[in-house]
Every structure is written in C-alpha cells, then in structure tokens.
Amino acid sequence: MLLFLTTLSFAHKPSFGTFPNSEGSFAVDDPNVSIVVYQDITCEVDQLWLNFEGTAGFEVYIQGGIPQIDRLENYKPHIALLAPGLPEAEALPFDVPEGLGAIVLSPEDEPSDFYEPFTQTDSWIWIEEYITLPEDGTAYLVGWNEDQYTGKMWIATGTVEDFSDVAMTEFIEWGEYVNNFHETGRYELAPPKEEQSCLESTTEKQSSGCNGSAAFILCLPLLFRRRIG
C-alpha cells in the first residue's frame, strides 16, 4: 500500500475521450488538481480541447506529450492557451472564442522522457510551461499537430495530486486504458494503424480512408471513448 501511494504522488488523474472543439471540450473541475487527458488525433477530430475557469494571477501549468511509440517519434504537439486578457490571437487552425487572446506553445527541439510509475508507461514530453492568467474568465487549452497527421497526444494541467474521490476499481481500469493508449502490449489491443496525412487530395483521401464514408471507419479514434474521474 505504501508503494501504491508513493507512485500516486507522481501521477495525473487520467481521462479519455474525444474533445474536438470549444463546445465539446473537456471540463477541468479544478485547475489546481493534476489531471491528464488522452486523445487519438484523426483527420476528423484533429484537436484536443480542455476548458477551465481561471482567475487573474493564477499560474496555469501546461504539459503536452505523446506516448513513446516508435512511429510517433517525430509527432510533435502544439498547445495554445486561450484566455481573457492574453495577446490577440494570430492565425490558428481553429476559431478562437470571442473575447479571448492566445499564447501558443511550440514543442521543444528535443523531448524529455517521462516514466509514469503507477501505470508503468513512458511518454515524450514536448511542452512544459507555466503561464500566469491576466484576467478572470473561462480559458481553454487546445492541442493539435501542425503537420496535420493522425496520431495521439495528451495534455496535462494542475500540480496538486488528489485521488480522494477515486474508487479502487477506477485505478485498475486506468492502468488498462493508459497501457492500451501507449500500446505497451500488457492488455489485449486492436492492431495499431499507421499514421496518415490529412493534407492529401480529396481523391487520395477517399482511397486512403481519411475522407468520405471510409473515414468513419478508418479515422475513428483508436482506443478510448470514455471519460473517467
């Protein structure tokens, strides 16, 4: 039990699902509490959105990464913080909600390795930053891949580990879901699909499965359709 509690001190509370835009964004209940949201990036759902209520002077912790999978070695996320009082947003691949500015975080030249002891999974961290909010109001974190390839990414925020509302059965489920997302082979898993460009011509997309009726089958998120926590 002591070892179990020790590993939790390095863990984020995980959630899984599809959070494609501001209206369908993942709601962060408390931006102080450490959480992570995992999502597959497809041609149809090419962004990961989180929202939270911020206050002036609050220091937002932002971390973005991908699972350590060989084919994703060069898959780099970008993350934008959208909030009241930030600089006017420049060209972004999505609509910024009215009244919000933006700060865009680009990936580092090289990622840092991260081992999560509770789930025994490895990630590459491409982005890690603190940003102070200038005003009160609803804020968003948005992740995307600038090269417009399908893949996977996660966004973490918050620094306080709090698992007081979590049942033991949820910990067991988290271990399975996170391992499947990282494709560790510890649990039964559908065969991984190669990443695809979402910039192909319409004809190429129809044949490759990133457009039209084939997209519904081949470009669905690979693993998770459930939020936990």
mmCIF file of C-alpha atoms in Angstrom:
data_model
loop_
_atom_site.group_PDB
_atom_site.id
_atom_site.type_symbol
_atom_site.label_atom_id
_atom_site.label_comp_id
_atom_site.label_asym_id
_atom_site.label_seq_id
_atom_site.Cartn_x
_atom_site.Cartn_y
_atom_site.Cartn_z
ATOM 1 C CA MET A 1 0.000 0.000 0.000
ATOM 2 C CA LEU A 2 2.880 2.372 0.788
ATOM 3 C CA LEU A 3 4.393 1.692 -2.630
ATOM 4 C CA PHE A 4 0.983 2.249 -4.231
ATOM 5 C CA LEU A 5 0.543 5.623 -2.520
ATOM 6 C CA THR A 6 4.088 6.630 -3.422
ATOM 7 C CA THR A 7 3.504 6.006 -7.129
ATOM 8 C CA LEU A 8 0.330 8.111 -6.983
ATOM 9 C CA SER A 9 2.411 11.088 -5.879
ATOM 10 C CA PHE A 10 3.841 11.141 -9.420
ATOM 11 C CA ALA A 11 0.545 10.520 -11.215
ATOM 12 C CA HIS A 12 -2.017 12.628 -13.061
ATOM 13 C CA LYS A 13 -5.700 11.728 -12.786
ATOM 14 C CA PRO A 14 -6.456 10.462 -16.328
ATOM 15 C CA SER A 15 -9.441 10.949 -18.601
ATOM 16 C CA PHE A 16 -10.114 9.607 -22.085
ATOM 17 C CA GLY A 17 -12.462 10.581 -24.866
ATOM 18 C CA THR A 18 -12.997 12.890 -27.828
ATOM 19 C CA PHE A 19 -12.945 16.619 -27.123
ATOM 20 C CA PRO A 20 -12.895 18.273 -30.558
ATOM 21 C CA ASN A 21 -13.794 21.960 -30.031
ATOM 22 C CA SER A 22 -14.760 24.635 -27.521
ATOM 23 C CA GLU A 23 -18.346 23.371 -27.238
ATOM 24 C CA GLY A 24 -17.228 19.779 -26.744
ATOM 25 C CA SER A 25 -14.150 20.478 -24.626
ATOM 26 C CA PHE A 26 -13.146 18.511 -21.536
ATOM 27 C CA ALA A 27 -14.223 20.410 -18.405
ATOM 28 C CA VAL A 28 -11.433 20.694 -15.834
ATOM 29 C CA ASP A 29 -13.212 20.884 -12.481
ATOM 30 C CA ASP A 30 -10.293 22.383 -10.561
ATOM 31 C CA PRO A 31 -7.247 23.729 -12.465
ATOM 32 C CA ASN A 32 -5.130 23.197 -9.348
ATOM 33 C CA VAL A 33 -5.633 19.410 -9.396
ATOM 34 C CA SER A 34 -3.274 17.366 -11.554
ATOM 35 C CA ILE A 35 -5.118 15.745 -14.482
ATOM 36 C CA VAL A 36 -4.232 14.418 -17.924
ATOM 37 C CA VAL A 37 -6.490 13.976 -20.951
ATOM 38 C CA TYR A 38 -5.608 11.378 -23.604
ATOM 39 C CA GLN A 39 -6.977 11.543 -27.131
ATOM 40 C CA ASP A 40 -6.378 9.994 -30.529
ATOM 41 C CA ILE A 41 -5.955 12.607 -33.258
ATOM 42 C CA THR A 42 -7.739 11.815 -36.509
ATOM 43 C CA CYS A 43 -8.477 13.676 -39.741
ATOM 44 C CA GLU A 44 -11.981 14.379 -38.443
ATOM 45 C CA VAL A 45 -11.042 15.153 -34.829
ATOM 46 C CA ASP A 46 -7.685 16.875 -35.188
ATOM 47 C CA GLN A 47 -7.693 18.938 -31.967
ATOM 48 C CA LEU A 48 -7.885 18.265 -28.231
ATOM 49 C CA TRP A 49 -9.722 20.930 -26.178
ATOM 50 C CA LEU A 50 -9.890 21.456 -22.401
ATOM 51 C CA ASN A 51 -11.673 24.283 -20.556
ATOM 52 C CA PHE A 52 -11.437 25.650 -17.035
ATOM 53 C CA GLU A 53 -12.452 28.691 -15.027
ATOM 54 C CA GLY A 54 -9.411 30.869 -14.398
ATOM 55 C CA THR A 55 -8.728 33.793 -12.108
ATOM 56 C CA ALA A 56 -6.364 36.728 -12.540
ATOM 57 C CA GLY A 57 -2.898 35.866 -11.237
ATOM 58 C CA PHE A 58 -3.414 32.098 -11.401
ATOM 59 C CA GLU A 59 -0.367 30.272 -12.759
ATOM 60 C CA VAL A 60 -1.515 27.650 -15.261
ATOM 61 C CA TYR A 61 0.697 24.587 -15.528
ATOM 62 C CA ILE A 62 0.698 23.182 -19.071
ATOM 63 C CA GLN A 63 2.306 19.943 -20.164
ATOM 64 C CA GLY A 64 1.906 18.223 -23.508
ATOM 65 C CA GLY A 65 3.254 14.972 -24.829
ATOM 66 C CA ILE A 66 2.764 11.729 -26.679
ATOM 67 C CA PRO A 67 3.210 8.052 -25.790
ATOM 68 C CA GLN A 68 6.641 6.614 -26.528
ATOM 69 C CA ILE A 69 5.781 4.636 -29.647
ATOM 70 C CA ASP A 70 8.418 4.346 -32.357
ATOM 71 C CA ARG A 71 6.191 5.502 -35.206
ATOM 72 C CA LEU A 72 5.280 8.668 -33.218
ATOM 73 C CA GLU A 73 8.869 9.682 -32.526
ATOM 74 C CA ASN A 74 8.517 12.892 -34.560
ATOM 75 C CA TYR A 75 4.863 13.568 -33.801
ATOM 76 C CA LYS A 76 5.001 16.978 -32.125
ATOM 77 C CA PRO A 77 2.035 18.643 -30.432
ATOM 78 C CA HIS A 78 1.418 22.380 -30.301
ATOM 79 C CA ILE A 79 -0.695 23.809 -27.462
ATOM 80 C CA ALA A 80 -2.493 27.145 -27.270
ATOM 81 C CA LEU A 81 -3.744 28.771 -24.080
ATOM 82 C CA LEU A 82 -6.838 30.851 -24.844
ATOM 83 C CA ALA A 83 -7.934 33.235 -22.099
ATOM 84 C CA PRO A 84 -9.216 36.777 -21.472
ATOM 85 C CA GLY A 85 -6.501 39.445 -21.446
ATOM 86 C CA LEU A 86 -3.946 37.494 -23.480
ATOM 87 C CA PRO A 87 -2.498 38.971 -26.715
ATOM 88 C CA GLU A 88 -4.725 38.956 -29.771
ATOM 89 C CA ALA A 89 -4.670 35.580 -31.424
ATOM 90 C CA GLU A 90 -2.817 35.310 -34.720
ATOM 91 C CA ALA A 91 -3.728 32.770 -37.400
ATOM 92 C CA LEU A 92 -4.660 29.481 -35.729
ATOM 93 C CA PRO A 93 -6.176 26.310 -37.232
ATOM 94 C CA PHE A 94 -9.417 26.840 -35.274
ATOM 95 C CA ASP A 95 -11.833 29.593 -34.269
ATOM 96 C CA VAL A 96 -10.924 31.379 -31.046
ATOM 97 C CA PRO A 97 -13.951 32.066 -28.814
ATOM 98 C CA GLU A 98 -14.926 35.720 -28.756
ATOM 99 C CA GLY A 99 -13.127 37.904 -26.248
ATOM 100 C CA LEU A 100 -10.130 35.606 -25.778
ATOM 101 C CA GLY A 101 -6.487 36.096 -26.676
ATOM 102 C CA ALA A 102 -3.907 33.375 -27.125
ATOM 103 C CA ILE A 103 -0.402 32.219 -26.310
ATOM 104 C CA VAL A 104 0.902 29.398 -28.493
ATOM 105 C CA LEU A 105 3.441 26.938 -27.095
ATOM 106 C CA SER A 106 5.619 25.185 -29.662
ATOM 107 C CA PRO A 107 7.411 21.883 -28.996
ATOM 108 C CA GLU A 108 11.000 21.917 -27.814
ATOM 109 C CA ASP A 109 13.803 20.868 -30.161
ATOM 110 C CA GLU A 110 14.080 17.577 -28.276
ATOM 111 C CA PRO A 111 11.516 15.937 -25.964
ATOM 112 C CA SER A 112 12.187 14.881 -22.393
ATOM 113 C CA ASP A 113 11.469 11.326 -21.270
ATOM 114 C CA PHE A 114 8.748 10.753 -18.696
ATOM 115 C CA TYR A 115 8.094 7.478 -16.899
ATOM 116 C CA GLU A 116 4.770 7.241 -15.055
ATOM 117 C CA PRO A 117 5.293 4.656 -12.304
ATOM 118 C CA PHE A 118 1.647 3.933 -11.465
ATOM 119 C CA THR A 119 0.769 2.754 -14.998
ATOM 120 C CA GLN A 120 4.384 1.892 -15.886
ATOM 121 C CA THR A 121 4.170 3.795 -19.161
ATOM 122 C CA ASP A 122 6.632 6.057 -20.964
ATOM 123 C CA SER A 123 5.958 9.323 -22.758
ATOM 124 C CA TRP A 124 7.834 12.025 -24.597
ATOM 125 C CA ILE A 125 7.137 15.477 -23.166
ATOM 126 C CA TRP A 126 7.383 18.142 -25.869
ATOM 127 C CA ILE A 127 5.869 21.082 -23.983
ATOM 128 C CA GLU A 128 6.067 22.136 -20.337
ATOM 129 C CA GLU A 129 5.283 25.681 -19.240
ATOM 130 C CA TYR A 130 3.706 27.927 -16.607
ATOM 131 C CA ILE A 131 1.636 30.912 -17.752
ATOM 132 C CA THR A 132 0.015 33.493 -15.457
ATOM 133 C CA LEU A 133 -3.553 34.489 -16.315
ATOM 134 C CA PRO A 134 -4.072 38.256 -16.574
ATOM 135 C CA GLU A 135 -7.870 38.230 -16.061
ATOM 136 C CA ASP A 136 -10.753 36.175 -14.692
ATOM 137 C CA GLY A 137 -12.826 34.075 -17.071
ATOM 138 C CA THR A 138 -13.205 30.845 -18.981
ATOM 139 C CA ALA A 139 -9.947 29.650 -20.514
ATOM 140 C CA TYR A 140 -9.073 26.838 -22.902
ATOM 141 C CA LEU A 141 -6.109 24.612 -23.672
ATOM 142 C CA VAL A 142 -6.019 23.388 -27.266
ATOM 143 C CA GLY A 143 -3.632 20.777 -28.665
ATOM 144 C CA TRP A 144 -3.024 19.908 -32.318
ATOM 145 C CA ASN A 145 -0.391 18.582 -34.709
ATOM 146 C CA GLU A 146 0.794 21.297 -37.085
ATOM 147 C CA ASP A 147 1.776 18.779 -39.779
ATOM 148 C CA GLN A 148 -1.841 17.545 -39.815
ATOM 149 C CA TYR A 149 -1.084 13.863 -39.369
ATOM 150 C CA THR A 150 -3.189 11.432 -37.413
ATOM 151 C CA GLY A 151 -1.657 10.230 -34.155
ATOM 152 C CA LYS A 152 -2.016 10.545 -30.384
ATOM 153 C CA MET A 153 -1.389 13.215 -27.780
ATOM 154 C CA TRP A 154 -2.133 14.108 -24.201
ATOM 155 C CA ILE A 155 -2.413 17.387 -22.291
ATOM 156 C CA ALA A 156 -1.846 17.645 -18.541
ATOM 157 C CA THR A 157 -2.536 20.548 -16.218
ATOM 158 C CA GLY A 158 -2.595 21.143 -12.476
ATOM 159 C CA THR A 159 0.084 20.295 -9.922
ATOM 160 C CA VAL A 160 -1.811 19.019 -6.861
ATOM 161 C CA GLU A 161 -2.300 15.230 -6.738
ATOM 162 C CA ASP A 162 -5.759 14.461 -5.361
ATOM 163 C CA PHE A 163 -7.269 10.970 -5.646
ATOM 164 C CA SER A 164 -9.629 11.259 -2.683
ATOM 165 C CA ASP A 165 -12.728 10.751 -4.858
ATOM 166 C CA VAL A 166 -11.399 7.738 -6.786
ATOM 167 C CA ALA A 167 -12.514 4.137 -6.173
ATOM 168 C CA MET A 168 -10.022 1.271 -6.293
ATOM 169 C CA THR A 169 -11.803 -0.196 -9.334
ATOM 170 C CA GLU A 170 -11.075 3.002 -11.256
ATOM 171 C CA PHE A 171 -7.335 2.664 -10.616
ATOM 172 C CA ILE A 172 -7.453 -0.807 -12.161
ATOM 173 C CA GLU A 173 -9.323 0.481 -15.217
ATOM 174 C CA TRP A 174 -6.916 3.407 -15.608
ATOM 175 C CA GLY A 175 -3.967 1.048 -15.750
ATOM 176 C CA GLU A 176 -5.541 -0.871 -18.620
ATOM 177 C CA TYR A 177 -6.678 2.182 -20.577
ATOM 178 C CA VAL A 178 -3.394 4.062 -20.247
ATOM 179 C CA ASN A 179 -1.373 0.995 -21.238
ATOM 180 C CA ASN A 180 -3.574 0.450 -24.278
ATOM 181 C CA PHE A 181 -3.142 4.091 -25.276
ATOM 182 C CA HIS A 182 0.631 3.632 -25.039
ATOM 183 C CA GLU A 183 0.397 0.290 -26.871
ATOM 184 C CA THR A 184 2.565 -1.493 -24.319
ATOM 185 C CA GLY A 185 1.096 -4.909 -25.095
ATOM 186 C CA ARG A 186 0.177 -5.582 -21.464
ATOM 187 C CA TYR A 187 -3.508 -5.858 -22.392
ATOM 188 C CA GLU A 188 -5.438 -7.059 -25.414
ATOM 189 C CA LEU A 189 -5.328 -4.383 -28.077
ATOM 190 C CA ALA A 190 -6.527 -3.865 -31.632
ATOM 191 C CA PRO A 191 -3.643 -3.746 -34.163
ATOM 192 C CA PRO A 192 -2.236 -0.181 -34.395
ATOM 193 C CA LYS A 193 -2.834 1.774 -37.588
ATOM 194 C CA GLU A 194 -0.131 3.711 -39.383
ATOM 195 C CA GLU A 195 -0.442 7.478 -39.150
ATOM 196 C CA GLN A 196 -1.915 9.215 -42.182
ATOM 197 C CA SER A 197 -1.615 12.686 -43.647
ATOM 198 C CA CYS A 198 -4.787 14.754 -43.588
ATOM 199 C CA LEU A 199 -3.452 17.033 -46.358
ATOM 200 C CA GLU A 200 -3.910 14.575 -49.215
ATOM 201 C CA SER A 201 -6.100 15.422 -52.190
ATOM 202 C CA THR A 202 -9.772 14.524 -51.998
ATOM 203 C CA THR A 203 -9.233 11.550 -54.302
ATOM 204 C CA GLU A 204 -6.319 10.239 -52.254
ATOM 205 C CA LYS A 205 -8.257 10.664 -49.036
ATOM 206 C CA GLN A 206 -11.166 8.666 -50.374
ATOM 207 C CA SER A 207 -8.849 5.795 -51.235
ATOM 208 C CA SER A 208 -6.737 6.017 -48.070
ATOM 209 C CA GLY A 209 -9.636 6.331 -45.643
ATOM 210 C CA CYS A 210 -9.393 9.921 -44.387
ATOM 211 C CA ASN A 211 -12.421 11.265 -46.210
ATOM 212 C CA GLY A 212 -15.955 10.233 -47.110
ATOM 213 C CA SER A 213 -17.588 7.094 -45.781
ATOM 214 C CA ALA A 214 -14.281 5.279 -45.259
ATOM 215 C CA ALA A 215 -13.186 7.979 -42.822
ATOM 216 C CA PHE A 216 -15.905 6.959 -40.407
ATOM 217 C CA ILE A 217 -14.276 3.553 -40.024
ATOM 218 C CA LEU A 218 -10.563 4.157 -40.527
ATOM 219 C CA CYS A 219 -10.121 7.562 -38.934
ATOM 220 C CA LEU A 220 -12.046 6.912 -35.740
ATOM 221 C CA PRO A 221 -10.041 7.383 -32.513
ATOM 222 C CA LEU A 222 -8.243 4.106 -31.888
ATOM 223 C CA LEU A 223 -8.979 3.219 -28.319
ATOM 224 C CA PHE A 224 -10.973 5.295 -25.894
ATOM 225 C CA ARG A 225 -14.457 6.693 -25.815
ATOM 226 C CA ARG A 226 -14.909 7.136 -22.118
ATOM 227 C CA ARG A 227 -14.152 9.790 -19.572
ATOM 228 C CA ILE A 228 -13.197 8.597 -16.130
ATOM 229 C CA GLY A 229 -12.746 10.724 -12.988
#
